[in-house]
Coordinates of C-alpha atoms in Angstrom, one line a residue:
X1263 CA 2.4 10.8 -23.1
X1264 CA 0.9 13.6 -20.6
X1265 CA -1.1 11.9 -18.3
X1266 CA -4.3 14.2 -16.8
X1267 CA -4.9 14.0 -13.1
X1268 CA -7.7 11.5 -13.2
X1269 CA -8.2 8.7 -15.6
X1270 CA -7.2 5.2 -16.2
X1271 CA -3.3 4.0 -17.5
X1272 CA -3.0 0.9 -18.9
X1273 CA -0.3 -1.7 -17.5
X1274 CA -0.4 -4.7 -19.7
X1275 CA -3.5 -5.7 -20.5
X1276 CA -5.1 -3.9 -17.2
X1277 CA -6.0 -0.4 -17.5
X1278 CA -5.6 0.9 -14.0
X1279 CA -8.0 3.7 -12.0
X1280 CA -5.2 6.7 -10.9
X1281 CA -5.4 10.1 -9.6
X1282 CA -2.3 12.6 -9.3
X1283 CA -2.2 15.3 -6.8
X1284 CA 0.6 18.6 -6.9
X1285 CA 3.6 17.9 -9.6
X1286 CA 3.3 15.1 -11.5
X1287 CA 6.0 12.0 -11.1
X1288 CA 8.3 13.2 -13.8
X1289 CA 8.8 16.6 -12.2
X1290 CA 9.4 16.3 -8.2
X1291 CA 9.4 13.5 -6.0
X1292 CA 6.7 11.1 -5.8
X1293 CA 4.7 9.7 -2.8
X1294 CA 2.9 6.6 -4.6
X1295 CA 0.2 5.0 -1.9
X1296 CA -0.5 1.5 -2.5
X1297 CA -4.4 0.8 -0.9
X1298 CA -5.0 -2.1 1.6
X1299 CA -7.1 -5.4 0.8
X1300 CA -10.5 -4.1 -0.3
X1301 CA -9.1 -0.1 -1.1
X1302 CA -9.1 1.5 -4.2
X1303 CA -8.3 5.4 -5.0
X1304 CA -11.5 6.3 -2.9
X1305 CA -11.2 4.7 0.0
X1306 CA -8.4 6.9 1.2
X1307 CA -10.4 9.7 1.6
X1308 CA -8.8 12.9 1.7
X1309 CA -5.9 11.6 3.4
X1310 CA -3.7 12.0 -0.3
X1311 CA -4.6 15.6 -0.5
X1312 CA -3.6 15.8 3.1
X1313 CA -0.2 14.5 2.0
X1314 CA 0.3 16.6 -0.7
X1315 CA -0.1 19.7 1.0
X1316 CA 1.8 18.9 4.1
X1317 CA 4.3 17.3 2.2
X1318 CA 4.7 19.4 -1.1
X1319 CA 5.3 16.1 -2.9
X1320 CA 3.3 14.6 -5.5
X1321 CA 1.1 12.5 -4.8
X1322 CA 0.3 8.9 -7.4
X1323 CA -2.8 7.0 -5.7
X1324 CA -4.0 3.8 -8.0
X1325 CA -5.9 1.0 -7.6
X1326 CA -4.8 -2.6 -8.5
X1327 CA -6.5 -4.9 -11.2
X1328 CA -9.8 -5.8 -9.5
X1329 CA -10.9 -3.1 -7.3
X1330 CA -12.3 0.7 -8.0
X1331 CA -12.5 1.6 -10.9
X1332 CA -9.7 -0.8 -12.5
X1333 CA -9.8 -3.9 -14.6
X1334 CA -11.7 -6.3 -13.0
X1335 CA -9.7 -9.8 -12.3
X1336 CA -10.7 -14.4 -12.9
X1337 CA -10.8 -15.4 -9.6
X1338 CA -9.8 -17.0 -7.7
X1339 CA -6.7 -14.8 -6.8
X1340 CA -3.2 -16.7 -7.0
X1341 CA -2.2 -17.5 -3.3
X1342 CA 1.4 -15.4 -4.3
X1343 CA -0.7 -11.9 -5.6
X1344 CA 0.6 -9.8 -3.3
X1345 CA 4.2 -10.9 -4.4
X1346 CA 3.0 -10.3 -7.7
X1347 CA 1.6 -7.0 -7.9
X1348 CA 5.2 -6.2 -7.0
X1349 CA 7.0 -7.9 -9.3
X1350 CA 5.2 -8.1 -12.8
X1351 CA 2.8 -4.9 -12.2
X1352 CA 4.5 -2.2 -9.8
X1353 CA 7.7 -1.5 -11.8
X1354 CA 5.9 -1.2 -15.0
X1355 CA 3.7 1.2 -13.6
X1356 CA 6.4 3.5 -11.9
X1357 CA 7.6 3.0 -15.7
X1358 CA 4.3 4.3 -17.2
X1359 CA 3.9 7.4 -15.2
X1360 CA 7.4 8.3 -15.2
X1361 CA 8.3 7.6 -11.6
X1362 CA 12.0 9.8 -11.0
X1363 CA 12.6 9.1 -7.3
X1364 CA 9.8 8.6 -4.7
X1365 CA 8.6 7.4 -1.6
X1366 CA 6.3 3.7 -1.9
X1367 CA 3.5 4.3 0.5
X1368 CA 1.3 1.1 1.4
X1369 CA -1.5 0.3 3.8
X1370 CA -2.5 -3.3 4.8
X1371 CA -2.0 -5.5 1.4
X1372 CA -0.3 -2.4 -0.2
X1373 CA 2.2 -2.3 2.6
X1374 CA 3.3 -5.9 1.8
X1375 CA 3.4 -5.3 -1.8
X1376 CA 5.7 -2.2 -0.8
X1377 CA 8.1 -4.0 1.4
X1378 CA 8.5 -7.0 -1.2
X1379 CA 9.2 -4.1 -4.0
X1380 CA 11.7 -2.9 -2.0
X1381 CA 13.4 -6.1 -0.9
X1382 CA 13.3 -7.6 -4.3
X1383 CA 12.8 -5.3 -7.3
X1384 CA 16.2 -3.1 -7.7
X1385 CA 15.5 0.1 -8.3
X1386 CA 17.3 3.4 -7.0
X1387 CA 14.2 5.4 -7.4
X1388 CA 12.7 4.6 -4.6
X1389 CA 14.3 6.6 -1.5
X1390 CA 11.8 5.3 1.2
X1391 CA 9.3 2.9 2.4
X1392 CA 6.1 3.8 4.5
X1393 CA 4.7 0.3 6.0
X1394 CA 0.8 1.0 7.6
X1395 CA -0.3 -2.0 9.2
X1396 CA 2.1 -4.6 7.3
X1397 CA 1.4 -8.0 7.3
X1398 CA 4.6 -10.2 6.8
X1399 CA 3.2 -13.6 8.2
X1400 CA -0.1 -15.0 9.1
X1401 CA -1.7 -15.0 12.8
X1402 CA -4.9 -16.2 14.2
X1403 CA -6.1 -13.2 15.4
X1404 CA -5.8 -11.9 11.3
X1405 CA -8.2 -15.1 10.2
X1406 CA -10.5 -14.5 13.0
X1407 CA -10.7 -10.9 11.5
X1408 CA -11.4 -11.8 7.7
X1409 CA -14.0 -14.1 9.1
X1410 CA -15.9 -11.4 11.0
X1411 CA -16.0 -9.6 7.8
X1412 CA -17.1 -12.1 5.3
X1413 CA -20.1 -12.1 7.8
X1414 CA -20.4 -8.5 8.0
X1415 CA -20.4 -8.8 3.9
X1416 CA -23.0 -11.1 4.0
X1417 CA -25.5 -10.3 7.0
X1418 CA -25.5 -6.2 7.0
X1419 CA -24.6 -3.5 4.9
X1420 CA -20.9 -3.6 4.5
X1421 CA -21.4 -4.6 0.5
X1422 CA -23.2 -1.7 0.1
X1423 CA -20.7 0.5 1.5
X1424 CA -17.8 -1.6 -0.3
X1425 CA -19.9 -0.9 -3.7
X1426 CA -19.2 2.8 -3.8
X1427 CA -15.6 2.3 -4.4
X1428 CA -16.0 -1.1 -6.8
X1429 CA -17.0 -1.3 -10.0
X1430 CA -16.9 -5.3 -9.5
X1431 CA -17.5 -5.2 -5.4
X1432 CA -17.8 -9.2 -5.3
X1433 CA -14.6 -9.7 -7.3
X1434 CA -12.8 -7.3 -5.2
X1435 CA -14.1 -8.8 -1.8
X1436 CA -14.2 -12.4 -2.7
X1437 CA -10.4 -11.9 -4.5
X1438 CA -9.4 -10.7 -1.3
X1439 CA -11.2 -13.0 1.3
X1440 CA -11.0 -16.4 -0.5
X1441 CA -7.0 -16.0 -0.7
X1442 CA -6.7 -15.4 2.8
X1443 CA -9.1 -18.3 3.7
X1444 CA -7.4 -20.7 1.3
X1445 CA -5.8 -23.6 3.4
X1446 CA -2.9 -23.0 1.3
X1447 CA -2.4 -20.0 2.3
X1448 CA -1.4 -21.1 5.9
X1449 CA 2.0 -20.7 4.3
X1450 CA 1.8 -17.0 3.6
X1451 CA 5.4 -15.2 4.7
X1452 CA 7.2 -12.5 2.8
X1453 CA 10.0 -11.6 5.5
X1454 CA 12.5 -12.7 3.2
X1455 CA 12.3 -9.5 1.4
X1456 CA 12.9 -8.0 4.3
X1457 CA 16.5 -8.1 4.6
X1458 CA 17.3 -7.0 1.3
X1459 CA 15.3 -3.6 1.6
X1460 CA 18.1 -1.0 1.4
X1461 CA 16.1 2.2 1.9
X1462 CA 14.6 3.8 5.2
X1463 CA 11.5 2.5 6.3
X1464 CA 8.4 3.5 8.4
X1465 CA 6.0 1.5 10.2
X1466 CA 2.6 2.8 11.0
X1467 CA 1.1 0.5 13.3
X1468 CA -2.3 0.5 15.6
X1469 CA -1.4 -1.6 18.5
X1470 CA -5.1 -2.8 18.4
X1471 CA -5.2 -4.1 14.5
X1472 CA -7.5 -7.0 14.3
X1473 CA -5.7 -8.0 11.0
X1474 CA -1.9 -7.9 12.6
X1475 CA -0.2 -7.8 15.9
X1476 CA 3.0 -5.8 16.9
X1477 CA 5.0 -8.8 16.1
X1478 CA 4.6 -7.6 12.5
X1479 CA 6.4 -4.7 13.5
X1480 CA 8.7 -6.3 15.7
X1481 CA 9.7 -8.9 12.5
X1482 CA 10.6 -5.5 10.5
X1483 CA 13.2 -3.8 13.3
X1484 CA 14.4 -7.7 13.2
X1485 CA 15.1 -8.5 10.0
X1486 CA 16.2 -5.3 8.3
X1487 CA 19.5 -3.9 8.3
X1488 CA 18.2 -0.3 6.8
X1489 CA 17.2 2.3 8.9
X1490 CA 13.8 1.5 10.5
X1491 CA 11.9 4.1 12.2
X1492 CA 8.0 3.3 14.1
X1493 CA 4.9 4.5 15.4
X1494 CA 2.7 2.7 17.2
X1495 CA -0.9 4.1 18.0
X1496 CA -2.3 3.3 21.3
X1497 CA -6.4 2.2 20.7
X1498 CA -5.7 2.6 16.9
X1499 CA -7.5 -0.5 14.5
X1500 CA -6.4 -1.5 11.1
X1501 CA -6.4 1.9 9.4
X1502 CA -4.0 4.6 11.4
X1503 CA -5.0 7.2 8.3
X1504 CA -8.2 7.7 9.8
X1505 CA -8.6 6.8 13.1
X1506 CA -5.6 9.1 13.7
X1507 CA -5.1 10.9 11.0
X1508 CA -3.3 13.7 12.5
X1509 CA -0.2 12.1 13.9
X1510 CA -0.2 9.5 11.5
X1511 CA 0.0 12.7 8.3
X1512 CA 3.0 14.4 10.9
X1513 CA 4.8 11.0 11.8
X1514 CA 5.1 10.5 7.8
X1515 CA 5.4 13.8 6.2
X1516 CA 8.5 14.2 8.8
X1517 CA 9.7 10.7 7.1
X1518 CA 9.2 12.3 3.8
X1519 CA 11.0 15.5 4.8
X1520 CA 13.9 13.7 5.8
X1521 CA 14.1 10.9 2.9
X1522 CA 14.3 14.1 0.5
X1523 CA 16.5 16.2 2.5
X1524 CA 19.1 13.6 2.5
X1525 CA 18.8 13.3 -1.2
X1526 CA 18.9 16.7 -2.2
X1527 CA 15.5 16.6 -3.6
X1528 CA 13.7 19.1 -2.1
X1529 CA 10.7 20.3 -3.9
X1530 CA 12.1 23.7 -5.1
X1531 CA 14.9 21.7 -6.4
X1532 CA 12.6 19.2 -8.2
X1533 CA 12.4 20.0 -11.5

């Protein structure tokens, strides 16, 4: 099956939103960007195009069951999705597009999904891990955050803005929100996986996240035995793509560079 650059891919019983920039996955190595907690192809912007062209990699952006374009999802959410989506979902859709070797690229939600791939899904494929404001643990300062946004959701026009990139906006928001509220989820911690990553890793960090402190970054450098390598953004929020997206696109194309040079796959060599 030749996939086109834009369209859905089904995964199961999900048929998932996509978009490919530059070679496809089966012909050069792959940057696939997972989106954070209420992202979705669209909400990265132009930030994958960016990528692409700095990189000469492809590109493979998606957008999990419940948000953009994608199947919509019951809710509410298992308190374990994150763990989930990597997995019973990720490795059958690296499968479906014909994902060769790669780099897993997540923000936020996608970041954790990323690093539990890694740390728990064998597969030599993936060369590299790019972490942007992981979350590995939960912190006060992270609750105090989604609460501040379930009001924005429901006092101004933040649903609005959310509906642009959501077919189902109110599954996606309240999928994301009412697991992180969840008493149960208290107990959230995926550093476990940490440990068992074997592949270079990148942390992306703004050292003024609402959602995360830099003791997520810290908990990375101490638990892994691969390579680690970090940035952290003076000033920068929750989303280092765009509030500096310049250093942030050099800090992980020079990741990328690297990760391929040391495999042999540059992109001339792809094919």
């Amino acid at each position: 099956m030749t996939l086109e650059d834009n369209g859905t891919i089904s995964v199961g019983d999900m048929r998932l939103e996509y978009r490919m920039i530059g070679p496809h996955p089966d012909a050069a190595p792959t940057i696939v960007m997972l989106h954070e907690g209420l992202g979705s192809v669209t909400t990265w912007g132009d930030f994958p195009q960016k990528l692409a062209e700095k990189t000469g990699a492809g590109v493979f952006v998606y957008s999990r069951a419940g948000y953009g374009k994608s199947s919509t999802i019951a809710l509410p959410r298992p308190l374990d999705y994150m763990q989930r989506e990597a997995t019973d979902v990720l490795p059958k859709l690296l499968d479906a597009i014909r994902f060769r070797r790669g780099i897993l690229l997540g923000h936020s939600d996608g970041a954790t999904i990323a690093a539990w791939y890694a740390g728990s899904v064998q597969d030599h494929r993936v060369r590299g891990v790019v972490l942007m404001a992981p979350h590995f643990f939960m912190e006060a300062t992270n609750i105090e955050a989604i609460r501040e946004t379930i009001a924005a959701y429901e006092t101004t026009d933040l649903r609005a803005k959310l509906a642009r990139h959501h077919a189902d906006v109110d599954a996606a928001f309240r999928g994301w929100s009412g697991a992180w509220l969840d008493p149960g989820f208290a107990r959230f911690d995926t550093t476990e996986a940490l440990a068992y990553i074997r592949v270079p890793v990148l942390v992306v960090q703004g050292a003024a996240d609402p959602y995360g402190t830099l003791a997520q970054v810290r908990v990375v450098e101490e638990e892994c035995y691969c390579p680690v390598e970090t940035l952290v953004l003076p000033g920068v929020g929750h989303a280092p793509h765009r509030e500096q997206p310049g250093q942030t696109l050099e800090t992980i194309a020079s990741f990328a560079d690297l990760i391929f040079r040391v495999h042999h796959e540059g992109i001339e060599n792809a094919a």
